[in-house]
CSV table of C-alpha atoms and ligand atoms in Angstrom, one decimal:
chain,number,residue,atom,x,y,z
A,144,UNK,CA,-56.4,77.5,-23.9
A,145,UNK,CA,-53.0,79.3,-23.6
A,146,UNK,CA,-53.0,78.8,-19.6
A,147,UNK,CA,-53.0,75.1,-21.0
A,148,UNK,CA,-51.0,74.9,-23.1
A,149,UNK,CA,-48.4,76.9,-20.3
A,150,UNK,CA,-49.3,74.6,-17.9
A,151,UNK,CA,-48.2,71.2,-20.4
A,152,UNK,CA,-45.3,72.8,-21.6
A,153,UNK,CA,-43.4,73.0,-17.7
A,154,UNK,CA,-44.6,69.7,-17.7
A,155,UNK,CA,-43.2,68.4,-20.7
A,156,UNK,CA,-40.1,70.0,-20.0
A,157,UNK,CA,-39.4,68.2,-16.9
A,158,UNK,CA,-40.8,65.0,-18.2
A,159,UNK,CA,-37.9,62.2,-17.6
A,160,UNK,CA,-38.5,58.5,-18.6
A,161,UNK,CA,-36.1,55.7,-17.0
A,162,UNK,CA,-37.6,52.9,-18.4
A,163,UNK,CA,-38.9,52.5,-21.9
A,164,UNK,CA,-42.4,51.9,-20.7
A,165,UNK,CA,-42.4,55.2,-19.0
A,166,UNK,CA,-41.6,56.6,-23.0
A,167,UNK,CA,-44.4,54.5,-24.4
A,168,UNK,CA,-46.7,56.2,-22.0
A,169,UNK,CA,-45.8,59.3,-22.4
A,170,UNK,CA,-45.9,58.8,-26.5
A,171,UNK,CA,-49.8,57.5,-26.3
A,172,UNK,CA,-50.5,60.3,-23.8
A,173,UNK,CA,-49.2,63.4,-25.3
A,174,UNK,CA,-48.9,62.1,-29.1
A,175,UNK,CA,-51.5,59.4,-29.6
A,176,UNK,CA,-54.4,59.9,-31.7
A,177,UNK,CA,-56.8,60.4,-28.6
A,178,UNK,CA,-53.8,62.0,-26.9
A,179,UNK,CA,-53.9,65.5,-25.6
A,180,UNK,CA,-52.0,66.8,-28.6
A,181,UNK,CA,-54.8,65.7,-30.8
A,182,UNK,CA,-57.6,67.0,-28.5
A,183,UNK,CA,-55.9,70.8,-28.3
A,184,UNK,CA,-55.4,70.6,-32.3
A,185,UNK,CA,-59.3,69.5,-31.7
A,186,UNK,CA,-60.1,72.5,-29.7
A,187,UNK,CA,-58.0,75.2,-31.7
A,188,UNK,CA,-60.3,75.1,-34.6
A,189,UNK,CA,-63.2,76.4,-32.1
A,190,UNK,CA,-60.4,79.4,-31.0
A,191,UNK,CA,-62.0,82.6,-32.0
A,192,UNK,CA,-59.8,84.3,-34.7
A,193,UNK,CA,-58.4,86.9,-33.2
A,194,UNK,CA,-56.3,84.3,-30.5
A,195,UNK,CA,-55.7,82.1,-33.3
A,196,UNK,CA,-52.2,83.5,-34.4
A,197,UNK,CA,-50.4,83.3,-30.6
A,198,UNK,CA,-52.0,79.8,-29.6
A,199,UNK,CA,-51.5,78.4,-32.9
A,200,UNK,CA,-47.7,79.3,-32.0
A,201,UNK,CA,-47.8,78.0,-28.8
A,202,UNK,CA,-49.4,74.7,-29.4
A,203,UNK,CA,-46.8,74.6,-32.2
A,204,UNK,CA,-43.8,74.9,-29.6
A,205,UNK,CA,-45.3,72.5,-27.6
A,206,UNK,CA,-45.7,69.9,-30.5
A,207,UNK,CA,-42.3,70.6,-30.8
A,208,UNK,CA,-41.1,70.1,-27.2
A,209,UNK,CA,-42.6,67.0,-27.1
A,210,UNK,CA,-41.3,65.3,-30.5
A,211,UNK,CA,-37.6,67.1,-29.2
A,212,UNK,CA,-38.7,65.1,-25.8
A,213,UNK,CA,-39.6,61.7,-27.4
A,214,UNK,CA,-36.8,61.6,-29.7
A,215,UNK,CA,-34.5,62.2,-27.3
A,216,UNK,CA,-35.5,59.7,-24.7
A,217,UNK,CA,-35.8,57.4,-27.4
A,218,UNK,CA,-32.3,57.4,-28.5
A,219,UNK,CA,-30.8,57.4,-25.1
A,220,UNK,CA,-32.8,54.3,-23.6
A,221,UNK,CA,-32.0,52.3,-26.9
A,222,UNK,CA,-28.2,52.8,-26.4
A,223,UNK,CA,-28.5,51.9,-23.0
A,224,UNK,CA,-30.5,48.3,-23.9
A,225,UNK,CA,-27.6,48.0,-26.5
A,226,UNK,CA,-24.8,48.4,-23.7
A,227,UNK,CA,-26.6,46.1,-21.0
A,228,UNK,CA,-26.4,43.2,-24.4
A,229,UNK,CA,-22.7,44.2,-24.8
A,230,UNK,CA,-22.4,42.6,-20.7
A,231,UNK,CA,-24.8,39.3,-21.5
A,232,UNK,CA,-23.0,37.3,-19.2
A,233,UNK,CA,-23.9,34.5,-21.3
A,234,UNK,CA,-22.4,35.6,-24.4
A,235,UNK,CA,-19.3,33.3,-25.3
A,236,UNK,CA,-15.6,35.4,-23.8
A,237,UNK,CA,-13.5,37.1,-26.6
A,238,UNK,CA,-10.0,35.4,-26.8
A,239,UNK,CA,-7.2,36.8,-25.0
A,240,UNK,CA,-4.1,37.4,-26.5
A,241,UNK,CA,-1.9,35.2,-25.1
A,242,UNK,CA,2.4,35.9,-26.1
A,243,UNK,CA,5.1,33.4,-26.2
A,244,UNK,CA,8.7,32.6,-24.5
A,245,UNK,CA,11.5,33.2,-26.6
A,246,UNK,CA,13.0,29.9,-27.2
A,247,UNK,CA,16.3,30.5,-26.2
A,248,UNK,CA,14.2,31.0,-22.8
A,249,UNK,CA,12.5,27.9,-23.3
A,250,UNK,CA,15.8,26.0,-23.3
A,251,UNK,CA,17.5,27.7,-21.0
A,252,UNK,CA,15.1,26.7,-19.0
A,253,UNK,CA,14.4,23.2,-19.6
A,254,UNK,CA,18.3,22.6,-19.2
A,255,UNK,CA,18.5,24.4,-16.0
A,256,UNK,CA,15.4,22.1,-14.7
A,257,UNK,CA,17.4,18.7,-15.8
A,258,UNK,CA,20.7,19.9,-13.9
A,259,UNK,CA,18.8,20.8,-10.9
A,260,UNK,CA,17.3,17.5,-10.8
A,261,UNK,CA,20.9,16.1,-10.4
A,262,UNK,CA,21.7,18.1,-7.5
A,263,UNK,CA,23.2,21.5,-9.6
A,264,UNK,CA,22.7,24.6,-8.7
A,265,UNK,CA,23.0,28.3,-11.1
A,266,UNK,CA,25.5,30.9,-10.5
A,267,UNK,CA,26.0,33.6,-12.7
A,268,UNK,CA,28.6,35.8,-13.3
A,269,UNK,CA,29.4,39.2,-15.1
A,270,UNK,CA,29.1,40.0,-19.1
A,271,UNK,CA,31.8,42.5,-19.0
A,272,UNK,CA,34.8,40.6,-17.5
A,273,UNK,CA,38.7,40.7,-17.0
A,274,UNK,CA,41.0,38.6,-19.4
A,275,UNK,CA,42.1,36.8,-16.3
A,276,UNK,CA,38.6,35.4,-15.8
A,277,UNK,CA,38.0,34.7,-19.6
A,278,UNK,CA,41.4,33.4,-20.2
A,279,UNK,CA,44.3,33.5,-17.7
A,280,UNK,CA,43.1,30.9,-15.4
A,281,UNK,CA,41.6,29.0,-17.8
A,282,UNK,CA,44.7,27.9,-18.8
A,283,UNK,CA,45.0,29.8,-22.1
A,284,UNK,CA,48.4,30.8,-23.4
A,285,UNK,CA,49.1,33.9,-24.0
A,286,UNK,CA,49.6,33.9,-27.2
A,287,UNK,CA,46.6,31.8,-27.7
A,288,UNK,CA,44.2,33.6,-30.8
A,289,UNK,CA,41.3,33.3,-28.7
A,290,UNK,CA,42.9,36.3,-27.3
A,291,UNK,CA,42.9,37.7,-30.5
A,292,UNK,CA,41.1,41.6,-31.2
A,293,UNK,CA,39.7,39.3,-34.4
A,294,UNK,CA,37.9,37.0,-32.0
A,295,UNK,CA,37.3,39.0,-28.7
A,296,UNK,CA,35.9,42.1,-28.2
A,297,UNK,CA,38.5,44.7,-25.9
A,298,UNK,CA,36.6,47.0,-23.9
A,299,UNK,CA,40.1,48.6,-22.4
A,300,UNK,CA,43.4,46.6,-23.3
A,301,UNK,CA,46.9,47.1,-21.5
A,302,UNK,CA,49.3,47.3,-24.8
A,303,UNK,CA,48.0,46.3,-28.6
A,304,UNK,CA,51.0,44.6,-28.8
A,305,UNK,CA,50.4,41.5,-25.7
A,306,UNK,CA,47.3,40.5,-24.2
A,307,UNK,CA,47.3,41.4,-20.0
A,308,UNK,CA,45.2,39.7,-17.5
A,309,UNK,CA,43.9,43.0,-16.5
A,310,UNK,CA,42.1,43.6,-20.1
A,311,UNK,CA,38.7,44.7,-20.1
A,312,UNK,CA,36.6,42.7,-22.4
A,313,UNK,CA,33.1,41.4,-23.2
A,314,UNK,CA,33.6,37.6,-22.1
A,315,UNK,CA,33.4,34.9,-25.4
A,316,UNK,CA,32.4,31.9,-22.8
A,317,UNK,CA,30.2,31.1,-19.9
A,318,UNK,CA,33.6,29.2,-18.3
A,319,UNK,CA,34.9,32.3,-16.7
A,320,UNK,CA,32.1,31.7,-14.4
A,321,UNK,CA,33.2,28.5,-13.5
A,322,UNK,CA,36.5,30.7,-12.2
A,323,UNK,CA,34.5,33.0,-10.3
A,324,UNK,CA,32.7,29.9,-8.1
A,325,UNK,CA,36.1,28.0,-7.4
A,326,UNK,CA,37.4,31.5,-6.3
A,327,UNK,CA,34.8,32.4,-4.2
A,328,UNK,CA,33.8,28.4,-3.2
A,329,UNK,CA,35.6,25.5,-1.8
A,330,UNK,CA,34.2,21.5,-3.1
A,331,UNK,CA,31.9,20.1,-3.5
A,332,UNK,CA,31.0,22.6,-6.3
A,333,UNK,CA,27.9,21.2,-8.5
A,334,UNK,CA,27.0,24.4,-10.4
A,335,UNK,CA,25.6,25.2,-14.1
A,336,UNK,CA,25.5,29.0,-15.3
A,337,UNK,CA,23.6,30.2,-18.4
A,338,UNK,CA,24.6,33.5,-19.8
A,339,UNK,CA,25.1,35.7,-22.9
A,340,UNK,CA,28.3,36.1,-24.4
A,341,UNK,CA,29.9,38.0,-27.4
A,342,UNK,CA,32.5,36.9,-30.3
A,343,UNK,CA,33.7,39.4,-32.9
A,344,UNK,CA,31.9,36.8,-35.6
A,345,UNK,CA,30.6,38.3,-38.8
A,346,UNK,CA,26.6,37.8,-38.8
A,347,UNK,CA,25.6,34.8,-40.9
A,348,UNK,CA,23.2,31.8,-40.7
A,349,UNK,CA,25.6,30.2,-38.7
A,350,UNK,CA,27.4,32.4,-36.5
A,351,UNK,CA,26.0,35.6,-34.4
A,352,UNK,CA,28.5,38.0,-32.2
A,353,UNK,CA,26.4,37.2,-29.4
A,354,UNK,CA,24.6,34.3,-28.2
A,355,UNK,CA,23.7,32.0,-25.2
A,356,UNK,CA,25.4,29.6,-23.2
A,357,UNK,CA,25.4,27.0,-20.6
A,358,UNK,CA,28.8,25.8,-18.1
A,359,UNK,CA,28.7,23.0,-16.1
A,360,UNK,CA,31.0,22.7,-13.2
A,361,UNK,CA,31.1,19.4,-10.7
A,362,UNK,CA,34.2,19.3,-8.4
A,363,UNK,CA,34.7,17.1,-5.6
A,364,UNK,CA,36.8,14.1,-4.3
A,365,UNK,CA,37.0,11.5,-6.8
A,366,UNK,CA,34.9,12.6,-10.0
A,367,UNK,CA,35.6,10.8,-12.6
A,368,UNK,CA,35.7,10.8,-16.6
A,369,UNK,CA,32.8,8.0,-15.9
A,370,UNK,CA,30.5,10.9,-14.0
A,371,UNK,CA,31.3,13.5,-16.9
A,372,UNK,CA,29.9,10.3,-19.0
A,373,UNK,CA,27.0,9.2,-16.9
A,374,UNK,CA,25.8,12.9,-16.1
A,375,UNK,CA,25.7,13.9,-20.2
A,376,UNK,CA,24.0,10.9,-21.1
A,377,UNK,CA,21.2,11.3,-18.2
A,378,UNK,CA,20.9,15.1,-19.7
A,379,UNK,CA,20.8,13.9,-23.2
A,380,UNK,CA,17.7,11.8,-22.6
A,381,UNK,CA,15.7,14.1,-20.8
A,382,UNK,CA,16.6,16.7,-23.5
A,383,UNK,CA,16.3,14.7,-26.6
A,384,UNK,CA,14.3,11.6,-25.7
A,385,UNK,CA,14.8,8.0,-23.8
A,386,UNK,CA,16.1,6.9,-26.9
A,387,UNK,CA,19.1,9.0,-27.5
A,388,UNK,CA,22.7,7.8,-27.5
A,389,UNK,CA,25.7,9.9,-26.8
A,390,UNK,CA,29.5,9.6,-28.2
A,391,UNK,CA,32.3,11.4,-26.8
A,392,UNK,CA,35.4,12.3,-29.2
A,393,UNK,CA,38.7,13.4,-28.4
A,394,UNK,CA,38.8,17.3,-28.6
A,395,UNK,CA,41.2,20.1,-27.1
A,396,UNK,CA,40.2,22.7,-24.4
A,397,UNK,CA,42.8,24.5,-22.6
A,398,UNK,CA,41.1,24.3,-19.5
A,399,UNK,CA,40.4,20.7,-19.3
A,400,UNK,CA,42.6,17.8,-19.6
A,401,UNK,CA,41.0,14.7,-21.6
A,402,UNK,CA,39.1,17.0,-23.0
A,403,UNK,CA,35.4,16.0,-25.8
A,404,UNK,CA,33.2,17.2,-27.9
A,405,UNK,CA,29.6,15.1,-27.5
A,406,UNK,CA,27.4,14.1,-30.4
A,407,UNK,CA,23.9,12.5,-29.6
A,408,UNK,CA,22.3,10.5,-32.3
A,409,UNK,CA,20.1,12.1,-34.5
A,410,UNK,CA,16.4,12.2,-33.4
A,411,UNK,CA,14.9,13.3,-36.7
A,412,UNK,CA,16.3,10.4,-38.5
A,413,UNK,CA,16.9,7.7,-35.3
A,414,UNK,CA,20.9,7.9,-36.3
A,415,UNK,CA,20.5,6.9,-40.0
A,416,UNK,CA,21.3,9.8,-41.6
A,417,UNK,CA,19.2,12.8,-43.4
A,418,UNK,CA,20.0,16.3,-44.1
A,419,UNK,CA,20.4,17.6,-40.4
A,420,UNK,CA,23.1,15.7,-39.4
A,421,UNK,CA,24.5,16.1,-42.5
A,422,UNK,CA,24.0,12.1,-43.1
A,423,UNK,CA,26.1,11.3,-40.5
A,424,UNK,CA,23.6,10.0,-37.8
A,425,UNK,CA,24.7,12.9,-35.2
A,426,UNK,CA,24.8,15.8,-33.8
A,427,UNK,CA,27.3,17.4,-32.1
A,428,UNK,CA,25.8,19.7,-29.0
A,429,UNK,CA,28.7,20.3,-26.8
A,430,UNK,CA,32.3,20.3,-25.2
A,431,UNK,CA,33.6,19.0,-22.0
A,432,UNK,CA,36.5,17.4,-20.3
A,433,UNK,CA,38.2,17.0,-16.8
A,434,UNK,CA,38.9,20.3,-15.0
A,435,UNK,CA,42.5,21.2,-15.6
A,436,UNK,CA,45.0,21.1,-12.4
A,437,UNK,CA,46.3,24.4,-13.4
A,438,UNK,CA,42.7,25.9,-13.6
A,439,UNK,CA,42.2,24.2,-10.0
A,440,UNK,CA,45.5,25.6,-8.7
A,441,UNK,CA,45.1,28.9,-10.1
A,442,UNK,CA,41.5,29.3,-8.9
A,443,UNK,CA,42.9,28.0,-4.9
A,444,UNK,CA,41.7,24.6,-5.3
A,445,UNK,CA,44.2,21.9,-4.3
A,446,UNK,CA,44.1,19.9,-7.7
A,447,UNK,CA,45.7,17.2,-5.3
A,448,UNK,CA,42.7,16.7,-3.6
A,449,UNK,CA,40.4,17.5,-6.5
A,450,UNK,CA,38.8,16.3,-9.7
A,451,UNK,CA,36.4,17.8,-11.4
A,452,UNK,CA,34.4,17.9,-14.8
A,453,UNK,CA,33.3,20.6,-16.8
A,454,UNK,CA,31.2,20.7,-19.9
A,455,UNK,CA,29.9,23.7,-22.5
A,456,UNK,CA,27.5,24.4,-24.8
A,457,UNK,CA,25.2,26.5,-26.9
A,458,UNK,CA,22.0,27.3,-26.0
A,459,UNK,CA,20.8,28.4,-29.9
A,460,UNK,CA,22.5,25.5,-31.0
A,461,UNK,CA,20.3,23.3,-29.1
A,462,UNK,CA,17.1,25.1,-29.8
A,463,UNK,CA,17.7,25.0,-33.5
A,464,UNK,CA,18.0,20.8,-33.3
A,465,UNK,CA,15.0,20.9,-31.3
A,466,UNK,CA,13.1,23.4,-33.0
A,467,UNK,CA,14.5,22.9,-36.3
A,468,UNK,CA,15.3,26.7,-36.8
A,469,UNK,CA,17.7,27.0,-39.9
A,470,UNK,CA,18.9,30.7,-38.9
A,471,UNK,CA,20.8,32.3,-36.1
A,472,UNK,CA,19.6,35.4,-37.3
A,473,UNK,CA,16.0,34.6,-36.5
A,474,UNK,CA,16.7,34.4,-32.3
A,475,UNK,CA,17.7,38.2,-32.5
A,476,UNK,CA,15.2,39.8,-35.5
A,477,UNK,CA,11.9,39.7,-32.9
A,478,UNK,CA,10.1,39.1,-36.2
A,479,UNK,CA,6.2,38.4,-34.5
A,480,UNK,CA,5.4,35.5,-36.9
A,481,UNK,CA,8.8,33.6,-35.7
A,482,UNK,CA,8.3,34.0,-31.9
A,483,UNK,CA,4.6,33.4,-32.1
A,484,UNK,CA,5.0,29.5,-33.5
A,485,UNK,CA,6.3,29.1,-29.7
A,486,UNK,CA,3.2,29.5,-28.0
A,487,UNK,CA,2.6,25.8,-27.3
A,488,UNK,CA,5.9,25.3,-25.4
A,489,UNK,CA,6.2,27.0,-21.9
B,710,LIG,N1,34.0,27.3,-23.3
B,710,LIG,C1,33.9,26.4,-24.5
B,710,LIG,C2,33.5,27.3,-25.7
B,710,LIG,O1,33.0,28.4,-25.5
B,710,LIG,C3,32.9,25.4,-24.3
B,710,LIG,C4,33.4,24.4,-23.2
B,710,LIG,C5,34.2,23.3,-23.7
B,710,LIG,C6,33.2,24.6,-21.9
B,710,LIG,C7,34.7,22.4,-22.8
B,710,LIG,C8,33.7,23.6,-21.0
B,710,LIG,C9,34.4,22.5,-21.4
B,710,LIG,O2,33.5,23.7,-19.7
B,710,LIG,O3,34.9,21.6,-20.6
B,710,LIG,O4,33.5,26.8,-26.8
């Protein structure tokens, strides 16, 4: 009987099941009621007394090794049918988080793709920039208050007292890039450049000390204020809507000369007034005008030859008349629950 009992507990021991079948046999044939458990309890009770004590221990610790075996098995190939249901290929996928352009990106975008549809092409230039870049050839006076410490930030100024073309400062306009091309390029020039650029503004709803632009640049032989015209009203359609009308007014730049501001009619009301455009029927989006001859001069262009046009504008500005976005603040917070009510636009 001990030699038995020996002999099942090696077995037991390295007893491995794969397969749940392989468990269930094992259960009826060590632990079922005709199983051999049962038939060595059987045989015990004929064991004479004095061997009772030592194979009553033993065929205890086999008992044992063989619920310890069972239960072990048990647990492990139930985890394993649970982690081949977790892979059903047929189960429905779990959503993916999907994230969202910013939408001064989405702009940015959609107004670099209607420019380069008429032929434009994007330059870029640097944030940090000279006042000669930002100013000086722009035509700017120098007394002019854009120059002002209250408007622009100095990273290195000359004298407090007069503003130097060699200032260092953070550049308040996307139009020193338009200085940068003519330097660098002769006509025909057909450029746009979007960029980031910085005013000493207190932050409000309404005005941020750094925000996003757009310049527009065309120079060749014979451009005309009708081009300018013709060019802002073909981008004000695919922007706004087929719809859309455009009115220039008379404004003052000093680096272009007639110089505009353009409205386009209203697309939430259709031009007949609500609280957007402030019951007026339009909004204004941007600036513009005819290139200067002292900006062409100063930049090497012969203003002789020369015309050019050159328009501005905002690239917030236009996302909160698209978007309807009440706050400057919001472009700059990263607040989840603003960015993520862009998902649809791409
Ligand atoms: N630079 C102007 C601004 O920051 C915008 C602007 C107006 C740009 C007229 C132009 C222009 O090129 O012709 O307000």
């Amino acid at each position: 009987m001990l030699d038995k009992i020996k002999s099942h507990i090696s077995k037991v021991s390295s007893f491995s099941a794969q397969t749940g079948e392989e468990l269930e046999s094992f259960r009826i044939k060590y632990l079922g009621k005709k199983g051999i458990l049962a038939d060595m309890f059987e045989q015990f009770k004929n064991t004479p007394n004095e061997q009772k004590k030592e194979t009553g221990q033993k065929l205890n610790n086999l008992k044992q090794l063989i619920q310890e075996k069972y239960n072990i098995f048990k647990t492990s190939l139930s985890a394993s049918s649970e982690k081949i249901q977790e892979s059903d290929l047929t189960k429905p996928a779990f959503p993916i988080y999907s994230g969202s352009r910013h939408p001064v990106s989405i702009v940015r975008k959609e107004i670099i793709d209607i420019f380069s549809r008429l032929g434009f092409t994007v330059s870029e230039g640097p944030e940090i920039e000279d006042d000669n870049h930002v100013f000086t050839k722009l035509n700017f006076a120098p007394e002019h208050p854009a120059r002002d410490m209250q408007d622009t930030f100095y990273i290195k100024r000359q004298s407090y007292e007069d503003s130097s073309p060699e200032d260092i400062l953070l550049r308040t306009h996307t139009s020193s890039v338009q200085v940068r091309v003519m330097e660098r390029q002769q006509p025909p020039i057909r450029t746009i450049s979007p960029g980031r650029v910085f005013r000493n503004e207190a932050i409000s709803a309404r005005a941020h000390c750094i925000f996003h632009q757009v310049e527009g640049l065309y120079i060749d032989e014979n451009v005309s204020f009708a081009d300018l015209k013709q060019t802002l009203l073909f981008f004000s359609r695919e922007m706004f809507g087929k719809e859309t009308r455009i009115r220039l007014r008379p404004s003052y730049f000093p680096f272009t000369e007639p110089s505009a501001e353009m409205d386009v009619s209203c697309k939430i009301c259709g031009g007949k007034g609500c609280n957007i455009c402030k019951y007026t029927g339009w909004l204004e989006i941007l600036g513009c005008g005819m290139v200067h001859p002292n900006v062409l001069e100063a930049c090497g262009i012969d203003s002789k030859k020369y015309t050019g046009f050159a328009f501005g504008m905002g690239i917030e500005r236009l996302a909160m008349l698209k978007y309807q976005i009440n706050d400057l603040r919001l472009y700059f917070e990263n607040d989840i629950r603003f960015l993520e009510q862009f998902k649809a636009a791409f």
